[in-house]
């Protein structure tokens, strides 16, 4: 990856994978990010998954 000021990029033919807390995974090619704005983009071949976990509600009894 290459970094210039607040810009971060990877070579167009390399696959970049971003994972957050085992819940969100996004990968693709032609990755570019602006770290100051906290924004990123893949300009081709993007795929991903989002795992939505349901909260388990427990009832308290006396």
mmCIF file of N, CA and C in Angstrom:
data_model
loop_
_atom_site.group_PDB
_atom_site.id
_atom_site.type_symbol
_atom_site.label_atom_id
_atom_site.label_comp_id
_atom_site.label_asym_id
_atom_site.label_seq_id
_atom_site.Cartn_x
_atom_site.Cartn_y
_atom_site.Cartn_z
ATOM 1 N N UNK A 1 0.837 -1.186 0.000
ATOM 2 C CA UNK A 1 0.000 0.000 0.000
ATOM 3 C C UNK A 1 0.880 1.247 0.000
ATOM 4 N N UNK A 2 0.333 2.285 -0.535
ATOM 5 C CA UNK A 2 1.053 3.547 -0.651
ATOM 6 C C UNK A 2 0.287 4.620 0.111
ATOM 7 N N UNK A 3 1.014 5.487 0.850
ATOM 8 C CA UNK A 3 0.344 6.534 1.619
ATOM 9 C C UNK A 3 0.937 7.890 1.276
ATOM 10 N N UNK A 4 0.066 8.847 0.965
ATOM 11 C CA UNK A 4 0.450 10.228 0.708
ATOM 12 C C UNK A 4 -0.478 11.109 1.523
ATOM 13 N N UNK A 5 0.092 11.843 2.501
ATOM 14 C CA UNK A 5 -0.712 12.691 3.385
ATOM 15 C C UNK A 5 -1.836 11.867 3.999
ATOM 16 N N UNK A 6 -3.064 12.183 3.657
ATOM 17 C CA UNK A 6 -4.216 11.468 4.217
ATOM 18 C C UNK A 6 -4.809 10.455 3.242
ATOM 19 N N UNK A 7 -4.087 10.164 2.159
ATOM 20 C CA UNK A 7 -4.587 9.213 1.173
ATOM 21 C C UNK A 7 -3.839 7.900 1.282
ATOM 22 N N UNK A 8 -4.577 6.823 1.193
ATOM 23 C CA UNK A 8 -4.024 5.483 1.269
ATOM 24 C C UNK A 8 -4.573 4.716 0.078
ATOM 25 N N UNK A 9 -3.697 4.022 -0.652
ATOM 26 C CA UNK A 9 -4.174 3.271 -1.817
ATOM 27 C C UNK A 9 -3.363 1.995 -1.984
ATOM 28 N N UNK A 10 -3.937 1.060 -2.730
ATOM 29 C CA UNK A 10 -3.270 -0.194 -3.055
ATOM 30 C C UNK A 10 -3.206 -0.306 -4.570
ATOM 31 N N UNK A 11 -2.246 -1.066 -5.088
ATOM 32 C CA UNK A 11 -2.204 -1.281 -6.540
ATOM 33 C C UNK A 11 -3.539 -1.834 -7.048
ATOM 34 N N UNK A 12 -3.938 -1.391 -8.223
ATOM 35 C CA UNK A 12 -5.254 -1.735 -8.778
ATOM 36 C C UNK A 12 -5.502 -3.231 -8.877
ATOM 37 N N UNK A 13 -4.475 -4.032 -9.092
ATOM 38 C CA UNK A 13 -4.678 -5.471 -9.267
ATOM 39 C C UNK A 13 -4.609 -6.265 -7.962
ATOM 40 N N UNK A 14 -4.358 -5.613 -6.833
ATOM 41 C CA UNK A 14 -4.312 -6.303 -5.542
ATOM 42 C C UNK A 14 -5.669 -6.272 -4.852
ATOM 43 N N UNK A 15 -6.026 -7.382 -4.208
ATOM 44 C CA UNK A 15 -7.271 -7.461 -3.446
ATOM 45 C C UNK A 15 -7.007 -7.004 -2.018
ATOM 46 N N UNK A 16 -7.839 -6.083 -1.538
ATOM 47 C CA UNK A 16 -7.755 -5.577 -0.170
ATOM 48 C C UNK A 16 -8.991 -6.065 0.575
ATOM 49 N N UNK A 17 -8.794 -6.558 1.804
ATOM 50 C CA UNK A 17 -9.895 -7.033 2.636
ATOM 51 C C UNK A 17 -9.958 -6.204 3.908
ATOM 52 N N UNK A 18 -11.150 -5.722 4.240
ATOM 53 C CA UNK A 18 -11.384 -4.977 5.473
ATOM 54 C C UNK A 18 -12.366 -5.782 6.307
ATOM 55 N N UNK A 19 -11.992 -6.069 7.561
ATOM 56 C CA UNK A 19 -12.850 -6.829 8.475
ATOM 57 C C UNK A 19 -13.017 -6.026 9.752
ATOM 58 N N UNK A 20 -14.242 -5.978 10.254
ATOM 59 C CA UNK A 20 -14.523 -5.274 11.500
ATOM 60 C C UNK A 20 -15.247 -6.210 12.451
ATOM 61 N N UNK A 21 -14.610 -6.537 13.561
ATOM 62 C CA UNK A 21 -15.210 -7.328 14.644
ATOM 63 C C UNK A 21 -15.910 -8.602 14.181
ATOM 64 N N UNK A 22 -15.393 -9.274 13.207
ATOM 65 C CA UNK A 22 -15.972 -10.514 12.681
ATOM 66 C C UNK A 22 -17.429 -10.364 12.275
ATOM 67 N N UNK A 23 -17.893 -9.139 12.060
ATOM 68 C CA UNK A 23 -19.286 -8.898 11.675
ATOM 69 C C UNK A 23 -19.401 -8.338 10.265
ATOM 70 N N UNK A 24 -18.394 -7.576 9.835
ATOM 71 C CA UNK A 24 -18.425 -6.947 8.521
ATOM 72 C C UNK A 24 -17.134 -7.287 7.783
ATOM 73 N N UNK A 25 -17.272 -7.795 6.563
ATOM 74 C CA UNK A 25 -16.113 -8.055 5.717
ATOM 75 C C UNK A 25 -16.408 -7.494 4.333
ATOM 76 N N UNK A 26 -15.486 -6.687 3.830
ATOM 77 C CA UNK A 26 -15.610 -6.118 2.491
ATOM 78 C C UNK A 26 -14.268 -6.308 1.808
ATOM 79 N N UNK A 27 -14.290 -6.745 0.553
ATOM 80 C CA UNK A 27 -13.036 -6.850 -0.187
ATOM 81 C C UNK A 27 -13.240 -6.452 -1.629
ATOM 82 N N UNK A 28 -12.171 -5.987 -2.236
ATOM 83 C CA UNK A 28 -12.240 -5.582 -3.621
ATOM 84 C C UNK A 28 -10.896 -5.110 -4.121
ATOM 85 N N UNK A 29 -10.891 -4.595 -5.327
ATOM 86 C CA UNK A 29 -9.665 -4.111 -5.966
ATOM 87 C C UNK A 29 -9.771 -2.611 -6.213
ATOM 88 N N UNK A 30 -8.643 -2.003 -6.511
ATOM 89 C CA UNK A 30 -8.550 -0.552 -6.726
ATOM 90 C C UNK A 30 -8.991 0.206 -5.476
ATOM 91 N N UNK A 31 -8.410 -0.156 -4.332
ATOM 92 C CA UNK A 31 -8.740 0.441 -3.039
ATOM 93 C C UNK A 31 -8.125 1.826 -2.887
ATOM 94 N N UNK A 32 -8.928 2.768 -2.405
ATOM 95 C CA UNK A 32 -8.473 4.128 -2.094
ATOM 96 C C UNK A 32 -9.172 4.561 -0.811
ATOM 97 N N UNK A 33 -8.419 5.213 0.096
ATOM 98 C CA UNK A 33 -9.019 5.707 1.336
ATOM 99 C C UNK A 33 -8.503 7.099 1.651
ATOM 100 N N UNK A 34 -9.389 7.911 2.226
ATOM 101 C CA UNK A 34 -9.023 9.221 2.758
ATOM 102 C C UNK A 34 -9.129 9.073 4.262
ATOM 103 N N UNK A 35 -7.987 8.949 4.940
ATOM 104 C CA UNK A 35 -7.995 8.679 6.373
ATOM 105 C C UNK A 35 -8.493 9.865 7.187
ATOM 106 N N UNK A 36 -8.313 11.072 6.698
ATOM 107 C CA UNK A 36 -8.799 12.256 7.419
ATOM 108 C C UNK A 36 -10.323 12.297 7.428
ATOM 109 N N UNK A 37 -10.935 11.935 6.309
ATOM 110 C CA UNK A 37 -12.398 11.952 6.194
ATOM 111 C C UNK A 37 -13.020 10.620 6.637
ATOM 112 N N UNK A 38 -12.175 9.619 6.919
ATOM 113 C CA UNK A 38 -12.633 8.281 7.291
ATOM 114 C C UNK A 38 -13.559 7.691 6.220
ATOM 115 N N UNK A 39 -13.119 7.811 4.964
ATOM 116 C CA UNK A 39 -13.871 7.296 3.820
ATOM 117 C C UNK A 39 -12.975 6.366 3.023
ATOM 118 N N UNK A 40 -13.588 5.337 2.417
ATOM 119 C CA UNK A 40 -12.824 4.472 1.526
ATOM 120 C C UNK A 40 -13.704 4.036 0.365
ATOM 121 N N UNK A 41 -13.045 3.565 -0.700
ATOM 122 C CA UNK A 41 -13.777 3.110 -1.879
ATOM 123 C C UNK A 41 -12.995 2.003 -2.572
ATOM 124 N N UNK A 42 -13.729 1.097 -3.198
ATOM 125 C CA UNK A 42 -13.163 0.105 -4.088
ATOM 126 C C UNK A 42 -13.733 0.450 -5.458
ATOM 127 N N UNK A 43 -12.886 0.586 -6.452
ATOM 128 C CA UNK A 43 -13.365 1.006 -7.763
ATOM 129 C C UNK A 43 -13.678 -0.138 -8.708
ATOM 130 N N UNK A 44 -13.452 -1.382 -8.268
ATOM 131 C CA UNK A 44 -13.860 -2.528 -9.077
ATOM 132 C C UNK A 44 -13.872 -3.802 -8.256
ATOM 133 N N UNK A 45 -14.693 -4.745 -8.667
ATOM 134 C CA UNK A 45 -14.727 -6.067 -8.075
ATOM 135 C C UNK A 45 -14.961 -6.129 -6.580
ATOM 136 N N UNK A 46 -15.994 -5.486 -6.076
ATOM 137 C CA UNK A 46 -16.249 -5.439 -4.641
ATOM 138 C C UNK A 46 -17.271 -6.487 -4.218
ATOM 139 N N UNK A 47 -16.963 -7.190 -3.105
ATOM 140 C CA UNK A 47 -17.903 -8.127 -2.500
ATOM 141 C C UNK A 47 -17.837 -7.946 -0.992
ATOM 142 N N UNK A 48 -18.849 -8.449 -0.289
ATOM 143 C CA UNK A 48 -18.801 -8.330 1.162
ATOM 144 C C UNK A 48 -19.935 -9.033 1.850
ATOM 145 N N UNK A 49 -19.808 -9.140 3.184
ATOM 146 C CA UNK A 49 -20.851 -9.733 4.009
ATOM 147 C C UNK A 49 -21.022 -8.901 5.269
ATOM 148 N N UNK A 50 -22.241 -8.877 5.767
ATOM 149 C CA UNK A 50 -22.553 -8.235 7.039
ATOM 150 C C UNK A 50 -23.322 -9.257 7.854
ATOM 151 N N UNK A 51 -22.794 -9.579 9.032
ATOM 152 C CA UNK A 51 -23.432 -10.531 9.924
ATOM 153 C C UNK A 51 -24.209 -9.739 10.966
ATOM 154 N N UNK A 52 -25.525 -9.947 11.002
ATOM 155 C CA UNK A 52 -26.372 -9.248 11.965
ATOM 156 C C UNK A 52 -26.738 -10.241 13.058
ATOM 157 N N UNK A 53 -26.253 -9.965 14.244
ATOM 158 C CA UNK A 53 -26.533 -10.846 15.380
ATOM 159 C C UNK A 53 -27.756 -10.322 16.125
ATOM 160 N N UNK A 54 -28.694 -11.225 16.388
ATOM 161 C CA UNK A 54 -29.884 -10.834 17.142
ATOM 162 C C UNK A 54 -29.563 -10.862 18.627
ATOM 163 N N UNK A 55 -30.065 -9.887 19.336
ATOM 164 C CA UNK A 55 -29.868 -9.849 20.778
ATOM 165 C C UNK A 55 -30.804 -10.851 21.430
ATOM 166 N N UNK A 56 -30.292 -11.563 22.407
ATOM 167 C CA UNK A 56 -31.099 -12.524 23.155
ATOM 168 C C UNK A 56 -31.652 -11.818 24.374
ATOM 169 N N UNK A 57 -32.967 -11.785 24.467
ATOM 170 C CA UNK A 57 -33.631 -11.121 25.600
ATOM 171 C C UNK A 57 -33.951 -12.168 26.654
ATOM 172 N N UNK A 58 -33.551 -11.902 27.867
ATOM 173 C CA UNK A 58 -33.874 -12.816 28.964
ATOM 174 C C UNK A 58 -34.826 -12.119 29.912
ATOM 175 N N UNK A 59 -35.727 -12.900 30.462
ATOM 176 C CA UNK A 59 -36.722 -12.355 31.371
ATOM 177 C C UNK A 59 -36.348 -12.721 32.799
ATOM 178 N N UNK A 60 -36.380 -11.751 33.663
ATOM 179 C CA UNK A 60 -36.039 -11.976 35.068
ATOM 180 C C UNK A 60 -37.317 -12.329 35.812
ATOM 181 N N UNK A 61 -37.270 -13.421 36.564
ATOM 182 C CA UNK A 61 -38.444 -13.809 37.347
ATOM 183 C C UNK A 61 -38.092 -13.743 38.829
ATOM 184 N N UNK A 62 -39.109 -13.467 39.634
ATOM 185 C CA UNK A 62 -38.920 -13.356 41.086
ATOM 186 C C UNK A 62 -38.980 -14.704 41.757
#
